[in-house]
Coordinates of C-alpha atoms and ligand atoms in Angstrom, one line a residue:
M1 CA 124.7 79.6 119.9
P2 CA 122.7 82.7 118.7
T3 CA 120.2 82.3 115.9
G4 CA 122.4 84.4 113.7
E5 CA 124.9 87.4 113.4
L6 CA 123.5 90.8 112.7
F7 CA 126.1 93.4 111.5
I8 CA 125.1 97.0 112.0
D9 CA 127.3 99.6 110.4
L10 CA 127.2 102.8 112.3
E11 CA 129.7 104.4 109.8
A12 CA 127.0 103.8 107.1
V13 CA 124.5 105.4 109.2
A14 CA 126.7 108.5 109.8
A15 CA 127.5 108.6 106.0
N16 CA 123.6 108.5 105.2
W17 CA 123.1 111.3 107.7
R18 CA 125.8 113.4 106.1
A19 CA 124.4 112.6 102.6
L20 CA 120.8 113.7 103.8
D21 CA 122.3 116.8 105.6
T22 CA 123.9 118.0 102.3
M23 CA 120.6 117.9 100.5
S24 CA 119.2 121.0 102.5
A25 CA 120.7 124.4 103.0
E26 CA 123.4 125.2 105.6
T27 CA 120.8 127.0 107.6
V28 CA 118.5 123.9 107.8
E29 CA 119.1 121.6 110.8
T30 CA 119.3 117.9 110.1
A31 CA 118.0 116.0 113.2
A32 CA 117.7 112.2 113.4
V33 CA 114.6 110.0 114.4
V34 CA 115.7 107.1 116.6
K35 CA 112.3 105.9 117.7
A36 CA 111.4 102.2 118.3
D37 CA 115.0 101.5 119.4
G38 CA 116.5 103.2 116.5
Y39 CA 114.3 101.4 114.0
G40 CA 115.5 98.1 115.7
L41 CA 119.2 98.8 115.4
G42 CA 119.8 100.2 118.9
A43 CA 118.8 103.8 119.7
V44 CA 121.8 104.4 122.0
P45 CA 124.7 103.3 119.8
V46 CA 123.1 105.0 116.7
A47 CA 122.4 108.4 118.5
Q48 CA 125.9 108.3 120.2
R49 CA 127.5 107.8 116.7
L50 CA 125.3 110.6 115.2
A51 CA 126.0 113.0 118.1
Q52 CA 129.7 112.5 117.3
E53 CA 128.7 113.5 113.7
G54 CA 127.3 116.7 115.1
V55 CA 123.5 115.9 115.4
R56 CA 122.0 118.0 118.0
A57 CA 118.3 117.1 117.8
F58 CA 116.8 113.6 118.2
F59 CA 113.3 112.3 117.9
V60 CA 111.7 109.4 119.8
A61 CA 108.1 108.1 120.0
T62 CA 107.8 107.7 123.9
A63 CA 109.0 109.4 126.9
A64 CA 110.6 106.2 128.1
E65 CA 112.6 106.1 124.9
G66 CA 113.7 109.7 125.6
V67 CA 114.7 108.9 129.2
E68 CA 117.0 106.2 127.7
L69 CA 118.5 108.5 125.3
R70 CA 119.0 111.3 127.7
R71 CA 121.0 109.0 129.8
A72 CA 123.3 107.9 127.0
L73 CA 123.8 111.5 125.4
G74 CA 124.1 113.7 128.4
P75 CA 122.4 117.1 128.8
E76 CA 123.3 118.8 125.5
P77 CA 121.1 117.4 122.7
R78 CA 117.4 118.3 122.4
I79 CA 115.1 115.2 122.6
Y80 CA 111.6 115.6 121.1
V81 CA 108.8 113.0 121.8
F82 CA 106.3 112.3 119.2
Y83 CA 103.5 111.1 121.6
G84 CA 103.6 114.5 123.2
H85 CA 102.6 115.0 126.8
M86 CA 100.8 111.8 127.9
P87 CA 98.8 111.7 131.2
G88 CA 101.1 111.1 134.2
E89 CA 104.4 112.0 132.3
A90 CA 105.0 115.5 133.5
D91 CA 107.8 114.4 136.0
T92 CA 109.5 112.1 133.4
L93 CA 109.5 114.9 130.8
K94 CA 110.8 117.4 133.3
R95 CA 113.5 115.3 134.8
A96 CA 114.8 114.0 131.5
D97 CA 114.4 117.5 129.9
L98 CA 112.3 116.1 127.1
V99 CA 110.4 118.3 124.7
P100 CA 106.9 117.0 124.2
L101 CA 105.4 117.6 120.6
I102 CA 101.9 118.5 121.7
C103 CA 99.4 116.7 119.4
S104 CA 95.9 117.6 120.7
I105 CA 94.0 120.4 122.6
L106 CA 93.8 118.0 125.6
Q107 CA 97.6 117.6 125.7
L108 CA 97.9 121.3 125.2
T109 CA 95.8 122.0 128.2
A110 CA 97.5 119.4 130.4
H111 CA 101.0 120.6 129.5
L112 CA 100.3 124.4 130.1
E113 CA 98.7 123.5 133.5
T114 CA 101.3 120.9 134.8
L115 CA 104.5 122.3 133.2
P116 CA 103.9 125.9 132.3
R117 CA 107.6 126.9 131.8
H118 CA 108.9 123.6 130.3
P119 CA 109.8 123.7 126.7
F120 CA 107.3 122.1 124.2
G121 CA 106.8 121.7 120.5
L122 CA 103.6 121.4 118.6
Q123 CA 102.2 119.0 115.8
L124 CA 99.8 120.4 113.2
D125 CA 97.5 118.1 111.1
T126 CA 97.9 119.1 107.5
G127 CA 95.9 116.3 106.2
M128 CA 97.3 113.0 107.4
N129 CA 94.8 112.8 110.1
R130 CA 96.9 110.9 112.6
L131 CA 98.2 113.4 115.2
G132 CA 98.2 117.1 115.5
L133 CA 95.9 120.1 115.9
K134 CA 93.4 120.5 113.0
P135 CA 93.3 123.9 111.3
A136 CA 90.2 125.1 113.2
E137 CA 91.7 123.9 116.5
W138 CA 95.0 125.7 115.7
D139 CA 93.1 129.0 114.9
A140 CA 91.3 128.8 118.2
V141 CA 94.4 128.3 120.4
R142 CA 97.1 129.9 118.1
E143 CA 97.5 133.1 120.3
I144 CA 97.7 131.2 123.6
V145 CA 100.2 128.6 122.1
L146 CA 102.5 131.3 120.6
A147 CA 102.5 133.3 123.9
A148 CA 103.7 130.1 125.7
E149 CA 106.7 130.2 123.1
P150 CA 106.8 126.7 121.6
V151 CA 110.4 125.7 120.4
L152 CA 109.2 123.9 117.3
I153 CA 106.2 123.5 115.1
T154 CA 105.9 120.3 113.0
S155 CA 103.6 118.5 110.6
H156 CA 104.0 115.2 108.9
L157 CA 103.7 114.1 105.2
A158 CA 101.5 111.1 104.5
S159 CA 102.7 110.4 101.0
A160 CA 106.3 111.7 100.7
D161 CA 107.6 108.4 99.7
T162 CA 105.7 108.7 96.4
P163 CA 107.0 112.0 94.7
E164 CA 104.3 112.1 92.1
D165 CA 101.5 112.0 94.8
P166 CA 99.8 115.4 94.9
Q167 CA 99.1 115.0 98.6
S168 CA 102.6 116.4 99.5
A169 CA 101.9 119.6 97.6
D170 CA 98.6 120.0 99.4
Q171 CA 100.0 119.5 102.8
L172 CA 102.9 121.9 102.0
A173 CA 100.4 124.5 101.1
R174 CA 98.3 123.9 104.3
F175 CA 101.4 123.9 106.4
R176 CA 102.4 127.3 104.9
E177 CA 98.9 128.7 105.5
M178 CA 98.8 127.6 109.1
T179 CA 102.2 128.8 110.0
E180 CA 102.0 132.1 108.0
G181 CA 103.6 135.0 110.3
V182 CA 104.7 132.5 112.9
E183 CA 108.3 133.0 114.0
V184 CA 108.8 129.6 115.6
P185 CA 111.2 127.1 113.9
L186 CA 109.2 124.9 111.5
S187 CA 109.8 121.3 110.3
L188 CA 107.7 119.3 107.8
A189 CA 110.0 116.7 106.2
A190 CA 111.0 113.2 107.3
T191 CA 113.2 111.2 104.8
G192 CA 110.7 111.5 101.9
G193 CA 110.1 115.2 102.4
T194 CA 113.9 115.8 102.6
L195 CA 114.2 114.2 99.1
L196 CA 111.3 116.2 97.7
G197 CA 113.4 119.4 97.6
N198 CA 114.1 122.7 99.3
E199 CA 110.5 124.0 99.7
Y200 CA 109.8 121.1 102.1
H201 CA 112.8 121.8 104.4
F202 CA 111.8 124.8 106.4
D203 CA 114.1 125.1 109.5
M204 CA 114.7 121.4 110.3
V205 CA 114.5 118.1 108.5
R206 CA 114.0 114.9 110.5
P207 CA 114.9 111.7 108.6
G208 CA 114.5 108.3 110.1
I209 CA 114.5 105.4 107.5
G210 CA 117.1 107.1 105.2
L211 CA 119.6 106.9 108.0
Y212 CA 119.3 103.2 108.3
G213 CA 119.6 102.6 104.6
G214 CA 115.9 102.2 103.6
L215 CA 113.7 103.5 100.7
P216 CA 112.8 106.2 99.8
F217 CA 116.4 107.2 100.2
A218 CA 117.5 104.9 97.2
A219 CA 121.0 106.3 97.4
A220 CA 121.6 105.2 101.0
E221 CA 124.4 103.0 102.1
P222 CA 123.2 99.7 103.3
V223 CA 123.5 99.5 107.2
V224 CA 122.6 95.9 108.1
A225 CA 123.7 92.5 107.1
L226 CA 122.4 89.3 108.6
D227 CA 124.0 85.7 108.4
L228 CA 122.2 82.5 109.7
P229 CA 124.3 79.5 110.6
V230 CA 123.5 76.3 108.9
I231 CA 122.5 73.7 111.4
S232 CA 122.1 70.6 109.2
C233 CA 122.3 69.5 105.5
F234 CA 120.7 66.4 104.0
D235 CA 119.4 65.0 100.8
V236 CA 115.7 64.7 99.8
A237 CA 114.4 62.6 97.0
A238 CA 112.0 63.7 94.2
G239 CA 108.5 63.6 95.7
E240 CA 109.4 64.2 99.3
T241 CA 108.0 67.2 101.1
V242 CA 109.6 69.7 103.5
G243 CA 108.3 71.5 106.6
Y244 CA 104.9 71.9 108.4
N245 CA 101.8 71.0 106.4
A246 CA 104.1 69.6 103.5
T247 CA 103.6 72.9 101.5
W248 CA 106.6 72.2 99.4
R249 CA 107.4 69.1 97.4
A250 CA 110.8 68.4 95.8
G251 CA 110.4 68.1 92.0
A252 CA 113.6 66.4 91.7
D253 CA 116.3 65.0 93.9
T254 CA 118.0 68.0 95.9
R255 CA 119.6 68.9 99.0
I256 CA 118.2 71.0 101.9
A257 CA 120.0 73.1 104.4
T258 CA 118.1 73.9 107.7
I259 CA 119.3 77.2 109.2
A260 CA 119.1 79.0 112.5
G261 CA 116.4 81.7 112.3
G262 CA 112.6 81.8 112.0
Y263 CA 109.5 83.9 112.6
A264 CA 110.5 84.4 116.3
D265 CA 113.5 86.3 114.8
G266 CA 111.4 88.6 112.7
L267 CA 111.5 86.4 109.5
H268 CA 107.7 86.3 109.1
R269 CA 105.7 83.4 107.6
A270 CA 104.4 86.1 105.1
L271 CA 107.9 86.3 103.6
Q272 CA 107.3 82.9 102.2
P273 CA 107.1 81.6 99.3
A274 CA 109.2 84.2 97.5
M275 CA 112.1 84.4 100.0
E276 CA 115.7 83.7 99.0
V277 CA 118.8 83.7 101.1
M278 CA 122.4 83.9 99.6
A279 CA 125.3 81.6 99.5
G280 CA 127.9 84.2 98.5
P281 CA 126.6 85.5 95.1
V282 CA 124.2 82.5 94.7
P283 CA 120.6 82.9 95.5
C284 CA 118.9 79.8 97.4
P285 CA 115.2 79.6 97.6
V286 CA 113.6 79.1 101.1
V287 CA 111.3 76.1 100.8
G288 CA 108.5 74.9 103.0
R289 CA 107.0 76.9 105.8
V290 CA 109.0 79.3 108.0
S291 CA 109.2 77.7 111.5
M292 CA 109.6 79.6 114.8
D293 CA 113.3 79.0 114.9
L294 CA 114.2 77.4 111.5
L295 CA 114.2 78.0 107.8
T296 CA 114.6 75.3 105.2
V297 CA 116.6 76.1 102.1
D298 CA 117.1 74.4 98.7
I299 CA 120.8 74.2 98.1
G300 CA 120.8 71.5 95.6
H301 CA 122.5 73.8 93.1
L302 CA 125.4 74.6 95.3
D303 CA 128.9 72.9 95.0
G304 CA 129.2 72.1 98.7
D305 CA 127.3 72.6 102.1
P306 CA 127.7 76.3 103.2
S307 CA 128.3 77.0 106.9
T308 CA 126.2 80.1 106.9
L309 CA 123.5 81.7 104.6
S310 CA 122.9 85.3 104.2
V311 CA 119.5 86.8 104.7
L312 CA 120.4 90.5 104.3
G313 CA 123.5 91.9 102.7
P314 CA 124.8 94.7 100.4
H315 CA 123.1 93.1 97.4
H316 CA 120.0 91.9 99.0
G317 CA 118.9 94.7 101.4
I318 CA 115.9 95.3 103.6
D319 CA 113.7 96.6 100.8
A320 CA 114.3 93.5 98.6
L321 CA 113.4 91.2 101.5
A322 CA 110.3 93.4 102.3
R323 CA 109.0 93.1 98.7
T324 CA 108.9 89.3 99.0
G325 CA 106.6 89.6 101.9
G326 CA 104.4 92.5 100.8
T327 CA 105.8 94.8 103.5
I328 CA 108.3 97.8 103.8
G329 CA 111.9 98.0 105.0
Y330 CA 110.8 99.9 108.2
E331 CA 109.0 96.7 109.2
I332 CA 111.9 94.3 108.3
L333 CA 114.2 96.5 110.5
T334 CA 112.0 97.0 113.5
S335 CA 111.3 93.1 113.5
L336 CA 114.9 92.1 113.6
G337 CA 115.2 89.5 116.4
R338 CA 116.6 89.8 119.9
R339 CA 118.3 86.4 119.6
Y340 CA 120.8 87.6 117.0
R341 CA 124.4 88.3 118.1
R342 CA 124.9 92.1 117.3
N343 CA 128.0 93.3 115.9
Y344 CA 128.5 97.0 115.5
R345 CA 131.1 98.7 113.3
G346 CA 131.9 102.4 114.4
M347 CA 130.5 102.2 117.9
V348 CA 131.4 105.2 120.1
A349 CA 133.7 104.3 123.0
G350 CA 132.5 104.8 126.6
Ligands
PLP1 C1 108.7 108.3 112.0 C2 108.5 109.6 111.8 C3 109.6 110.4 111.2 C4 110.7 109.7 110.4 O1 110.2 109.2 109.2 P1 111.1 108.4 108.1 O2 110.1 108.1 107.0 O3 111.5 107.2 108.7 O4 112.1 109.3 107.7 C5 109.5 111.8 111.1 N1 108.3 112.4 111.7 C6 107.4 111.8 112.2 C7 106.2 112.5 112.8 C8 107.4 110.4 112.3 O5 106.4 109.6 112.9

């Protein structure tokens, strides 16, 4: 028996892509970010469904992710690699026809030496201070880079999930300055930047989390649902404790359901003590510590013993669960366990 059943709705992913695509002008390409195995949901099934929808550009973090995607998608789509050109990867980039997004002077030199005619893109640092050429570095190599004909120039916004934060406007201004007079296609916006409006769109937007139903795309269709089977139900008397270190004590006689799923399945201990699971429309508090493979739930207020309890669903999504543990929907998704049975809706045949 798997620890739970994870439903992944690829039709909702496609609908979210279409909704994000309509936010920018016809002339703006809407790509898709499928790094970290499609935010934990399966890069291959997600990308195959989106390719069917018309997506022609995909972004991954590592060259290995790019190789997997190339195999699944065939030769047509362009696949960009955020880690750029890492040492020893020239052959991989070449054979899988991946476009490294060069992110340092060192990478630039290595790339132009080892793969002089292979397509590449460039990351500029407009203030996030994570990856990309700084303004002074860009000034120094600009002519050489442009002569080598990059296929895309990107930067990344640090605070686009917070529309009132002035950092996005600062980064936009710097990106404009750094790319003035440059004829190469430009891309600045991920999901948050796509929502900020047209001036952030340039030639391409590259949403990730919004495709998967997460904030800041509040209007997204939910993509995942997760049900865990109930293994055992029993009564506890007032004053008894539940779980490791007896952190929860029953205030009154009640009934406990022990369900299949724990921190080894991505349900982190930090989600406690505010975590709830759902019996249909009825919330049930998770009580006691989260174990490796088990959760204990107070079901004293239910009419009967349920056979499954829902951890994620249309009315209690990834961001609601994330809030109880002080994290973000991105981390809930990318932590989803490998022991779940995965059930896809809208999978592309073949
Ligand atoms: C992850 C990532 C994205 C996608 O971001 P979302 O917030 O998930 O839309 C886009 N660009 C870069 C550089 C990234 O690292």
